[in-house]
Short mmCIF file of N, CA and C in Angstrom, two decimals:
data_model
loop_
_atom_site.label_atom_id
_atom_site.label_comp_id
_atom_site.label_asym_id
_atom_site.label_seq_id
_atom_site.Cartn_x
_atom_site.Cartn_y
_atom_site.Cartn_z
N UNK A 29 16.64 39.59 28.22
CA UNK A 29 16.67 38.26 27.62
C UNK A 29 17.54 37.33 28.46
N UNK A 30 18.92 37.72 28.74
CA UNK A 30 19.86 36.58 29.79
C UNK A 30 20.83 37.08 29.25
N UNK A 31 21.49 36.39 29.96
CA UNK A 31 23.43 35.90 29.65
C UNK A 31 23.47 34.61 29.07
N UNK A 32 24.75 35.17 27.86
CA UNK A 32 25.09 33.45 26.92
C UNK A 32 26.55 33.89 27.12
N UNK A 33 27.48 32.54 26.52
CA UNK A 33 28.44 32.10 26.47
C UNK A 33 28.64 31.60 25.34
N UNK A 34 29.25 32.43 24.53
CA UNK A 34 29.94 31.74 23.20
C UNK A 34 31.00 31.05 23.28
N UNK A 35 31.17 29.03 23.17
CA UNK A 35 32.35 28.75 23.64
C UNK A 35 32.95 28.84 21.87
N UNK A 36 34.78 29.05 21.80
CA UNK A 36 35.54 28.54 20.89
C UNK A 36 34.30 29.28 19.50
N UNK A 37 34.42 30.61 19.99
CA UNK A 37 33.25 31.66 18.99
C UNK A 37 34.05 31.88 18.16
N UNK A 38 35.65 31.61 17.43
CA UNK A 38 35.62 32.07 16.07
C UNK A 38 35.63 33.39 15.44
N UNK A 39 34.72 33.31 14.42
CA UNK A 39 35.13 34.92 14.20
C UNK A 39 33.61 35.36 14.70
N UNK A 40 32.67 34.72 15.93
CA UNK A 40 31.98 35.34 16.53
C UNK A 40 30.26 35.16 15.81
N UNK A 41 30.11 34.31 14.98
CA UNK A 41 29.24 34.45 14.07
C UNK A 41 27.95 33.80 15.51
N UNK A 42 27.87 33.27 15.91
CA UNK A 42 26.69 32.77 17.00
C UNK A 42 26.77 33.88 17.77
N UNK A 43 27.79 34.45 18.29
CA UNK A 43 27.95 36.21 19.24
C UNK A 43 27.28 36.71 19.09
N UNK A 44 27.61 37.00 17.63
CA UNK A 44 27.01 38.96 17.31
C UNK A 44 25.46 38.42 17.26
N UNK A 45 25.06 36.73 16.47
CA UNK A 45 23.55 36.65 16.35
C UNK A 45 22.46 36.69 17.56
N UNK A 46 23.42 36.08 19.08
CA UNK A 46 23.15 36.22 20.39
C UNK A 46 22.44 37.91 20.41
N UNK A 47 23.56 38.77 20.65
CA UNK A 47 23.81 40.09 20.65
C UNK A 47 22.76 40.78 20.34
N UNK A 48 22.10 40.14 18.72
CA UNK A 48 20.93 40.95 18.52
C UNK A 48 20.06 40.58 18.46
N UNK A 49 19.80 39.39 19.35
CA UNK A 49 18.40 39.42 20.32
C UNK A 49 18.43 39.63 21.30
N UNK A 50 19.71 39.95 22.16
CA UNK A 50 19.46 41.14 23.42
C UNK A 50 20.30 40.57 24.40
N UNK A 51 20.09 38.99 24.17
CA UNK A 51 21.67 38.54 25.31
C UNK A 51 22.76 39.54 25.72
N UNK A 52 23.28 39.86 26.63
CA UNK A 52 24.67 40.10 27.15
C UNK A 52 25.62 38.91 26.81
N UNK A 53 26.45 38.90 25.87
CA UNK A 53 27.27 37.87 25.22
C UNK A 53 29.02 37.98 25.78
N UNK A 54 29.12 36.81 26.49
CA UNK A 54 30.38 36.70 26.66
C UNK A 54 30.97 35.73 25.31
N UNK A 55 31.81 35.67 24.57
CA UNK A 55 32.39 34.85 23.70
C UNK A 55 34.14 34.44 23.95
N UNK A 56 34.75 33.58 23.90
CA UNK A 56 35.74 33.06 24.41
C UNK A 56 36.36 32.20 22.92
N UNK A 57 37.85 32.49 22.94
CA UNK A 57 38.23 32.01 21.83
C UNK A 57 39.75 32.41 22.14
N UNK A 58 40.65 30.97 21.73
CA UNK A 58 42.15 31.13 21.84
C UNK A 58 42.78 32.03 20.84
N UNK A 59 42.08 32.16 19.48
CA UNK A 59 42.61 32.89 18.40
C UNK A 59 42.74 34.53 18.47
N UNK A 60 43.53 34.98 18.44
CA UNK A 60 43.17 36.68 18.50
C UNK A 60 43.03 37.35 16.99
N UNK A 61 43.13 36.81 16.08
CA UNK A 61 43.25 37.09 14.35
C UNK A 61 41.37 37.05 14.59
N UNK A 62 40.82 35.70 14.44
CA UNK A 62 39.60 35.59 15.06
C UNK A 62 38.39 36.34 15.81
N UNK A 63 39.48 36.90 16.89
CA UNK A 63 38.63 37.70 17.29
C UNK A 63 38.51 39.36 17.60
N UNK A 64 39.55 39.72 16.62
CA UNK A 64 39.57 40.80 16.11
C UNK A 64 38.90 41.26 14.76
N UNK A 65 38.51 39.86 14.13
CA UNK A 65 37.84 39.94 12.69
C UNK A 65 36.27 40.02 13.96
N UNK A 66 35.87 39.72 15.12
CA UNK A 66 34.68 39.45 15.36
C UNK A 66 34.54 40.70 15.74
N UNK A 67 35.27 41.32 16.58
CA UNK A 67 35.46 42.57 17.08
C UNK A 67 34.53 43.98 16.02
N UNK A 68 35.14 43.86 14.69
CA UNK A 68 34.94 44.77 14.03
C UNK A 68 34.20 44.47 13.54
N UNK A 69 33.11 43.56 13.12
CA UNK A 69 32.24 43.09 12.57
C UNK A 69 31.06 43.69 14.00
N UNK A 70 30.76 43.13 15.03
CA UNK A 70 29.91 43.69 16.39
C UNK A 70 30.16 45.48 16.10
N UNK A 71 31.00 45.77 15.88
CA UNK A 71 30.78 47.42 15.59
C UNK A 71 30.63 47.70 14.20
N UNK A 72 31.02 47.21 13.63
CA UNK A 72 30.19 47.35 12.18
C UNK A 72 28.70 47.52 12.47
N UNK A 73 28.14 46.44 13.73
CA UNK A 73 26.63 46.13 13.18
C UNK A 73 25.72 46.90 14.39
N UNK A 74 27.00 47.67 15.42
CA UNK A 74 26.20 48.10 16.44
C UNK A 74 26.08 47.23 17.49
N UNK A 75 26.82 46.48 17.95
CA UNK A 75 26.63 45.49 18.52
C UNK A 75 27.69 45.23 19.43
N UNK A 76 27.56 44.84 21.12
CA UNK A 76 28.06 45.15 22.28
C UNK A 76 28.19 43.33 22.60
N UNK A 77 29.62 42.98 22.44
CA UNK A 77 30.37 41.30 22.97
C UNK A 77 30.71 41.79 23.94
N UNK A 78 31.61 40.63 25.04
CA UNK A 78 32.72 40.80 25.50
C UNK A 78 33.39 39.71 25.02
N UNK A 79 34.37 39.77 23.94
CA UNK A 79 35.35 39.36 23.63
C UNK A 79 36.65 38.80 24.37
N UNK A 80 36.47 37.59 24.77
CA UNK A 80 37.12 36.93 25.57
C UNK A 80 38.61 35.96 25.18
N UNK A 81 39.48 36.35 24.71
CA UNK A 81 40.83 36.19 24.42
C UNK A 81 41.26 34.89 25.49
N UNK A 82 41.26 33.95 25.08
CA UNK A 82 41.42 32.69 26.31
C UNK A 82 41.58 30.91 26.01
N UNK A 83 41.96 30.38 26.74
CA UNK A 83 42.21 28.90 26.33
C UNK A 83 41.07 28.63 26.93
N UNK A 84 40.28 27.86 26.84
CA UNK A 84 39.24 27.36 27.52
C UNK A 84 39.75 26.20 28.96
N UNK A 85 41.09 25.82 28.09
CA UNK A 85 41.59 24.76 29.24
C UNK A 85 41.88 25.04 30.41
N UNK A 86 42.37 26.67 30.70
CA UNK A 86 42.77 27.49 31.44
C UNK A 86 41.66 28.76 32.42
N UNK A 87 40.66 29.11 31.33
CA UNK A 87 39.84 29.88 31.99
C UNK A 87 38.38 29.96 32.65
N UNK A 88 38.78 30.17 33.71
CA UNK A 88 38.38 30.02 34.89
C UNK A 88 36.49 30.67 34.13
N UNK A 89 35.27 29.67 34.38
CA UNK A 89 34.30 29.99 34.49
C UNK A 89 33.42 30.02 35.82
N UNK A 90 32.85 31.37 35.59
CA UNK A 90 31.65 31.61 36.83
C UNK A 90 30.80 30.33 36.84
N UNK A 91 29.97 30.27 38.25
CA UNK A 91 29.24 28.85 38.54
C UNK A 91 27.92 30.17 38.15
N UNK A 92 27.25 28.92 37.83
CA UNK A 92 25.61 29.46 37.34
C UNK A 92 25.16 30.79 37.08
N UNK A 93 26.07 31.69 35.63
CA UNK A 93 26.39 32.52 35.46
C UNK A 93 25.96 32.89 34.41
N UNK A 94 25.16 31.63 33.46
CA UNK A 94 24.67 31.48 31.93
C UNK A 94 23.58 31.02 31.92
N UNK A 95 22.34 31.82 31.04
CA UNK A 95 21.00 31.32 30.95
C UNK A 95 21.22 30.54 29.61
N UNK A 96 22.37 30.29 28.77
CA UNK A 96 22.48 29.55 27.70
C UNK A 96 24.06 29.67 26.96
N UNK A 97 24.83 29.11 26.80
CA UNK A 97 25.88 28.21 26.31
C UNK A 97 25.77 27.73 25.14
N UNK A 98 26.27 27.85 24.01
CA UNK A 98 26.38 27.75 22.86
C UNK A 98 27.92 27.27 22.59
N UNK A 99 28.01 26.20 21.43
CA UNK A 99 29.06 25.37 21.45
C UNK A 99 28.74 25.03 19.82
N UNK A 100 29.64 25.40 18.91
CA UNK A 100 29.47 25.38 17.81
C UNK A 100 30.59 24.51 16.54
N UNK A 101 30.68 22.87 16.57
CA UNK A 101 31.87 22.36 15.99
C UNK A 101 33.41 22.57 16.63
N UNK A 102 33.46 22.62 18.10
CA UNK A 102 34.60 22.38 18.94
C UNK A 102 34.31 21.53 19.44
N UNK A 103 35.51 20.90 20.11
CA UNK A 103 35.25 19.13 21.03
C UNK A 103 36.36 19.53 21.80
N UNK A 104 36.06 19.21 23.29
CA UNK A 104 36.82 19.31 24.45
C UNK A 104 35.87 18.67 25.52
N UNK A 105 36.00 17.31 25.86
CA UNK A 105 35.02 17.05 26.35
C UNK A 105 35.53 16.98 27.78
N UNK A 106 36.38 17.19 28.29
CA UNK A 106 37.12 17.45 29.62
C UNK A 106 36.60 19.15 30.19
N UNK A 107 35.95 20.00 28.87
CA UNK A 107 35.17 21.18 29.16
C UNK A 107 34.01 21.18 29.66
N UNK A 108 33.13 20.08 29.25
CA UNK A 108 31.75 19.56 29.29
C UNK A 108 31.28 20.28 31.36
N UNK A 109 31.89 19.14 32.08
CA UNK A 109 31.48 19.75 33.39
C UNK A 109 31.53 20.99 33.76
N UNK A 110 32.63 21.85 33.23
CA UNK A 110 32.52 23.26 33.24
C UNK A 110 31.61 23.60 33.10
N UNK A 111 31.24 23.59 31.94
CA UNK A 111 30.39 24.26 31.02
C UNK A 111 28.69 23.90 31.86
N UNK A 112 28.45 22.61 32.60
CA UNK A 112 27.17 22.40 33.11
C UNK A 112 27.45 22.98 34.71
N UNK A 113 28.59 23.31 34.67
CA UNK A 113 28.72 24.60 36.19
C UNK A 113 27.97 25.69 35.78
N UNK A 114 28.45 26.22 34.72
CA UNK A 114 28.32 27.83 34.75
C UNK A 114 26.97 28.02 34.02
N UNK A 115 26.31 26.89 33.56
CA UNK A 115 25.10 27.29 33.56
C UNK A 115 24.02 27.62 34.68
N UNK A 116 23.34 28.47 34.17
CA UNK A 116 21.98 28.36 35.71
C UNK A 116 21.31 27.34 35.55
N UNK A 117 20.43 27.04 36.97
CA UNK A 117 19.40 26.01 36.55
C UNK A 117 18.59 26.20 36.11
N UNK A 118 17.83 25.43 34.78
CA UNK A 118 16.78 26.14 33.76
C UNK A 118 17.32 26.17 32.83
N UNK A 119 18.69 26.66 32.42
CA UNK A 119 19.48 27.30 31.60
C UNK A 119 19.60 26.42 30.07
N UNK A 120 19.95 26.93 28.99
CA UNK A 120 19.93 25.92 27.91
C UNK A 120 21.41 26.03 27.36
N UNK A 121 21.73 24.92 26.45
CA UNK A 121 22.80 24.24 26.12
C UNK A 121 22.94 24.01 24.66
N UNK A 122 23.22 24.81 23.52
CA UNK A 122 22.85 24.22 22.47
C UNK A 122 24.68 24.27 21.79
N UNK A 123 24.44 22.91 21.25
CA UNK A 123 25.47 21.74 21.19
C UNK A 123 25.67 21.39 19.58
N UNK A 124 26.20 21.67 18.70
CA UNK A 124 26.78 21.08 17.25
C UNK A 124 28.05 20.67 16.91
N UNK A 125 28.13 19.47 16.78
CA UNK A 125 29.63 19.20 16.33
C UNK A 125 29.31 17.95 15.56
N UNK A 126 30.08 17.75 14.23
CA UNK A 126 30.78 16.83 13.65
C UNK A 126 31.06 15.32 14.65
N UNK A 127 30.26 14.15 13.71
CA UNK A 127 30.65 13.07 14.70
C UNK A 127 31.49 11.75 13.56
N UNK A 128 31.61 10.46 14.03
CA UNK A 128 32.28 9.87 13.27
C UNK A 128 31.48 9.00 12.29
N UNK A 129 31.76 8.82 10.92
CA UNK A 129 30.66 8.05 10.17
C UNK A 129 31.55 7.68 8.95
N UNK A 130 31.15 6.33 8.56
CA UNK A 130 31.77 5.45 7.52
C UNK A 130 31.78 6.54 6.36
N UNK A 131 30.98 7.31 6.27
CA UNK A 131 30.96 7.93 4.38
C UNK A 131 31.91 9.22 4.87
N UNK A 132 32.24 9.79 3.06
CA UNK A 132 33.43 10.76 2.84
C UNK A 132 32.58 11.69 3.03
N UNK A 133 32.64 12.77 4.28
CA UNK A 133 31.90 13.94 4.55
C UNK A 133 33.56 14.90 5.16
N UNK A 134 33.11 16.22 5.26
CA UNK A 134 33.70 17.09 5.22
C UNK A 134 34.00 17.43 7.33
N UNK A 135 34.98 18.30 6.86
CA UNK A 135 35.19 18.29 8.60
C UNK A 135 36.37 17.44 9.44
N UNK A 136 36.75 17.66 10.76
CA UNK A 136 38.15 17.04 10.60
C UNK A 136 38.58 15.32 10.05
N UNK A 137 39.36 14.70 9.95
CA UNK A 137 39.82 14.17 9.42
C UNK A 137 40.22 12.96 10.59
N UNK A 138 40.70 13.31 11.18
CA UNK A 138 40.97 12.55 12.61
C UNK A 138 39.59 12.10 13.69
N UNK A 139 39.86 11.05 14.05
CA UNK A 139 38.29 10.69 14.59
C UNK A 139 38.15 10.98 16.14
N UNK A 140 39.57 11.77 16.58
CA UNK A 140 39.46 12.00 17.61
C UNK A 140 38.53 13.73 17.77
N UNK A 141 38.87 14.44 16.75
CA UNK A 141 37.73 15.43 16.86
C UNK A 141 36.39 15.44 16.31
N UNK A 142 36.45 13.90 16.10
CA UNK A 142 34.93 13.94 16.62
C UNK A 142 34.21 13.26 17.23
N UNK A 143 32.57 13.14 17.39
CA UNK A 143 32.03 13.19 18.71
C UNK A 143 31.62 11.07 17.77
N UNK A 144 31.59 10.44 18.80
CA UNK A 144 31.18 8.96 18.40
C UNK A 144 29.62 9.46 18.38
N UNK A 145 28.82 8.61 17.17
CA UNK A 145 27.38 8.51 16.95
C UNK A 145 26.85 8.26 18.38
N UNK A 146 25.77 9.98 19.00
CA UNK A 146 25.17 9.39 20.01
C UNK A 146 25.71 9.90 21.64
N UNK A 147 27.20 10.40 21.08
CA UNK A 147 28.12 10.83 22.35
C UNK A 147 27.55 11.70 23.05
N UNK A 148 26.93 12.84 22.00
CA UNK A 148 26.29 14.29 22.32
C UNK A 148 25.41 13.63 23.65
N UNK A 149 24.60 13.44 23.21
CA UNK A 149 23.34 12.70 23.59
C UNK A 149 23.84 12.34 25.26
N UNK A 150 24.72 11.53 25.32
CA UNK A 150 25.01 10.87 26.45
C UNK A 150 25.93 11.79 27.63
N UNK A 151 26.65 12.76 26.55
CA UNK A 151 27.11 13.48 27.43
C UNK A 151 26.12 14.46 28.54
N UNK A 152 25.26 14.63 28.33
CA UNK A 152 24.12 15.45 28.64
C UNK A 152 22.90 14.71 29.28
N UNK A 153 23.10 13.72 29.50
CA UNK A 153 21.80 12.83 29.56
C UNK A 153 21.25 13.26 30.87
N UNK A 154 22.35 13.81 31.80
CA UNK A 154 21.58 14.32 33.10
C UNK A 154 20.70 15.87 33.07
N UNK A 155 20.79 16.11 31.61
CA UNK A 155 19.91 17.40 31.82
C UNK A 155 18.87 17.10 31.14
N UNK A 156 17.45 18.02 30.47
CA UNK A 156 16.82 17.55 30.01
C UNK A 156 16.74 17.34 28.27
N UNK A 157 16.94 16.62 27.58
CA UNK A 157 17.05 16.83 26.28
C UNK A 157 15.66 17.53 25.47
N UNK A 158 16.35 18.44 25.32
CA UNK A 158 15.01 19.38 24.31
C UNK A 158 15.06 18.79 23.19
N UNK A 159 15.91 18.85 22.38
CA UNK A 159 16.02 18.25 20.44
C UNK A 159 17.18 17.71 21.12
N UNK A 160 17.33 16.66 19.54
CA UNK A 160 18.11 15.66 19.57
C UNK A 160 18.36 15.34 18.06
N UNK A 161 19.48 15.90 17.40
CA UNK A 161 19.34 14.90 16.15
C UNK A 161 20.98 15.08 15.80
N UNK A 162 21.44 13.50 14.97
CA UNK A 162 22.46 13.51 13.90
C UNK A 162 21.74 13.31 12.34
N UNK A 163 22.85 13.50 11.87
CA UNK A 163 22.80 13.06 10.37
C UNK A 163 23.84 13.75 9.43
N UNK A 164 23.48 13.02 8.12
CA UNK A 164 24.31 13.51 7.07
C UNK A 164 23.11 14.79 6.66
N UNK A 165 23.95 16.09 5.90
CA UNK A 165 22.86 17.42 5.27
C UNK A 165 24.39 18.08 4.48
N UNK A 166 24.14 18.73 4.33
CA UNK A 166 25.10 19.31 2.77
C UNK A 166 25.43 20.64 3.29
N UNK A 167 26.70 21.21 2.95
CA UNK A 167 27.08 22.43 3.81
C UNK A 167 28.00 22.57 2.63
N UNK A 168 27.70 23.97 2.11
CA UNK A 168 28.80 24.61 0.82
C UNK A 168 28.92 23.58 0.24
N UNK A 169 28.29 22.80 -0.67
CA UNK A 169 28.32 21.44 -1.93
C UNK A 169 28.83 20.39 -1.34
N UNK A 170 29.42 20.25 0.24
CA UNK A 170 30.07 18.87 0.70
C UNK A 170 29.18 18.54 1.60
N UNK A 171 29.15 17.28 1.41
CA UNK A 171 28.45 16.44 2.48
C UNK A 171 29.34 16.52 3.84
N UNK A 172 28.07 17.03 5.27
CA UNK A 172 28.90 16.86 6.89
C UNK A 172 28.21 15.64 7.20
N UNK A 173 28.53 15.18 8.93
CA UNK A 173 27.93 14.59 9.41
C UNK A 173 28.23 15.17 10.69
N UNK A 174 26.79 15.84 10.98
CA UNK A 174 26.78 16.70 12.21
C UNK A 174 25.68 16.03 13.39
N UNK A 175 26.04 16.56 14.59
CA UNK A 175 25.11 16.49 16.12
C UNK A 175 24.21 17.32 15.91
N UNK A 176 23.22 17.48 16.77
CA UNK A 176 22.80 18.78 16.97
C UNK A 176 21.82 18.52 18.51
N UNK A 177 21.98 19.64 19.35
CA UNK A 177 21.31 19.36 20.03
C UNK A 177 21.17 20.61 21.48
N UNK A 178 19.74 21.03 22.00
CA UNK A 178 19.62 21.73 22.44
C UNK A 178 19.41 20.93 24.24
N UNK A 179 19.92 20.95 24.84
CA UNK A 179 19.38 20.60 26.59
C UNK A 179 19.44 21.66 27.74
N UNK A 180 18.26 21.46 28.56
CA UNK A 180 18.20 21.92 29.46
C UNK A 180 19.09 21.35 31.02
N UNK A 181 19.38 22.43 31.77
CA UNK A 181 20.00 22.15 33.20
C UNK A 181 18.87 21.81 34.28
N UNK A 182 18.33 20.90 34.72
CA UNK A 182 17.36 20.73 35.87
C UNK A 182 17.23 21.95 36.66
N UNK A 183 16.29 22.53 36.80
CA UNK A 183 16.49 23.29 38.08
C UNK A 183 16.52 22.47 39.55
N UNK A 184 17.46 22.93 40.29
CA UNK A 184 17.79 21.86 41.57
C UNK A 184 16.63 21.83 42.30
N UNK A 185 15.11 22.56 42.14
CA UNK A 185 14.19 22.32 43.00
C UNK A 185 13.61 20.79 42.15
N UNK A 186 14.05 20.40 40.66
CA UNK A 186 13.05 19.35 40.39
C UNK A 186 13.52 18.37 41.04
N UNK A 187 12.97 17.34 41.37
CA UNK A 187 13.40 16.07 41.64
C UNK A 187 13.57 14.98 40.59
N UNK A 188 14.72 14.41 40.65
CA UNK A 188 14.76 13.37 39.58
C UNK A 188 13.95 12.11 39.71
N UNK A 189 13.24 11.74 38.21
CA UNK A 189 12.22 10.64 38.05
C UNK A 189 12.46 9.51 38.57
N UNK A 190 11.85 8.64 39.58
CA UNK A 190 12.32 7.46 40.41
C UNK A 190 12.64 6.60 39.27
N UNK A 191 13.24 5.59 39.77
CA UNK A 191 13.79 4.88 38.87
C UNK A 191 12.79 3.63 39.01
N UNK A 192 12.61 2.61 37.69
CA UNK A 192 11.54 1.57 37.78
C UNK A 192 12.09 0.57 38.56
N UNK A 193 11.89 -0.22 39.01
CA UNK A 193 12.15 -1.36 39.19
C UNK A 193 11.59 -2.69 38.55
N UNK A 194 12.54 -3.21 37.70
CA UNK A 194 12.39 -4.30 36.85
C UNK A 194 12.55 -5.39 37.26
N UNK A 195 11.47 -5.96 37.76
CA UNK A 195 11.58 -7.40 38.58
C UNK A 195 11.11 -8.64 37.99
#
């Protein structure tokens, strides 16, 4: 199937689901409480991570090393170029986080962790956008307001679409 990258995996819940469709799963996470609850859960279920104990700010990623990257309600957008290193070309990107919106929805509190309406989108714009969506949807009886979004890495043989000229 490939290699994924669980970034800021938590107690591993996108991992272990990687895992058992056949990925080789690297997962990365500063918490060790976290990922010792993920730990025993992957052997609970039969299931082979590598459990990656790490700051993201700090650890060092392979260049084009991931057929897919998974990023699940963390924001570090100083990670972003990393993260479109160590993918391969081809490779996919799937992207959820919490963004900022006038109504009382759930999720941080501070508007710096989250993403401005549209950010997702733009951060990525040089790869190819597969899906694309925000909105408000209901998570455990509270209203979120989440990103969502899957993109592809160009492979370096495509050539990028000329640009029009608007005269």
């Amino acid at each position: 199937v490939g290699r994924a990258l669980d970034t800021a995996c938590g107690k591993g819940r996108n991992a272990l689901y990687l895992a058992s469709l056949g990925f080789e799963v690297d997962a990365v996470d500063i918490a060790a409480p976290a990922l010792e609850l993920a730990r025993k859960a992957a052997q609970g279920r039969g299931l082979t991570v590598n459990w990656i104990e790490a700051d993201l700010d700090q650890h060092p990623l392979p260049a084009e090393m991931y057929d897919l990257i998974t990023t699940s309600f963390f924001i570090n957008r100083n990670l972003v170029p990393r993260l479109k290193d160590a993918l391969k070309p081809g490779g996919l990107v799937l992207h959820e986080h919490h963004y900022v919106t006038d109504r009382d929805v759930g999720g941080p509190k501070d508007r710096h962790f989250r993403m401005r309406p549209n950010e997702l989108l733009h951060l990525f714009l040089d790869f190819r956008v597969r899906f694309y969506w925000e909105g408000l949807e209901e998570e455990r009886g509270r209203l979120i307001a989440v990103a969502r979004m899957v993109a592809q890495k160009q492979p370096a043989s495509e050539e990028p679409l000329p640009q029009s000229d608007a005269s």
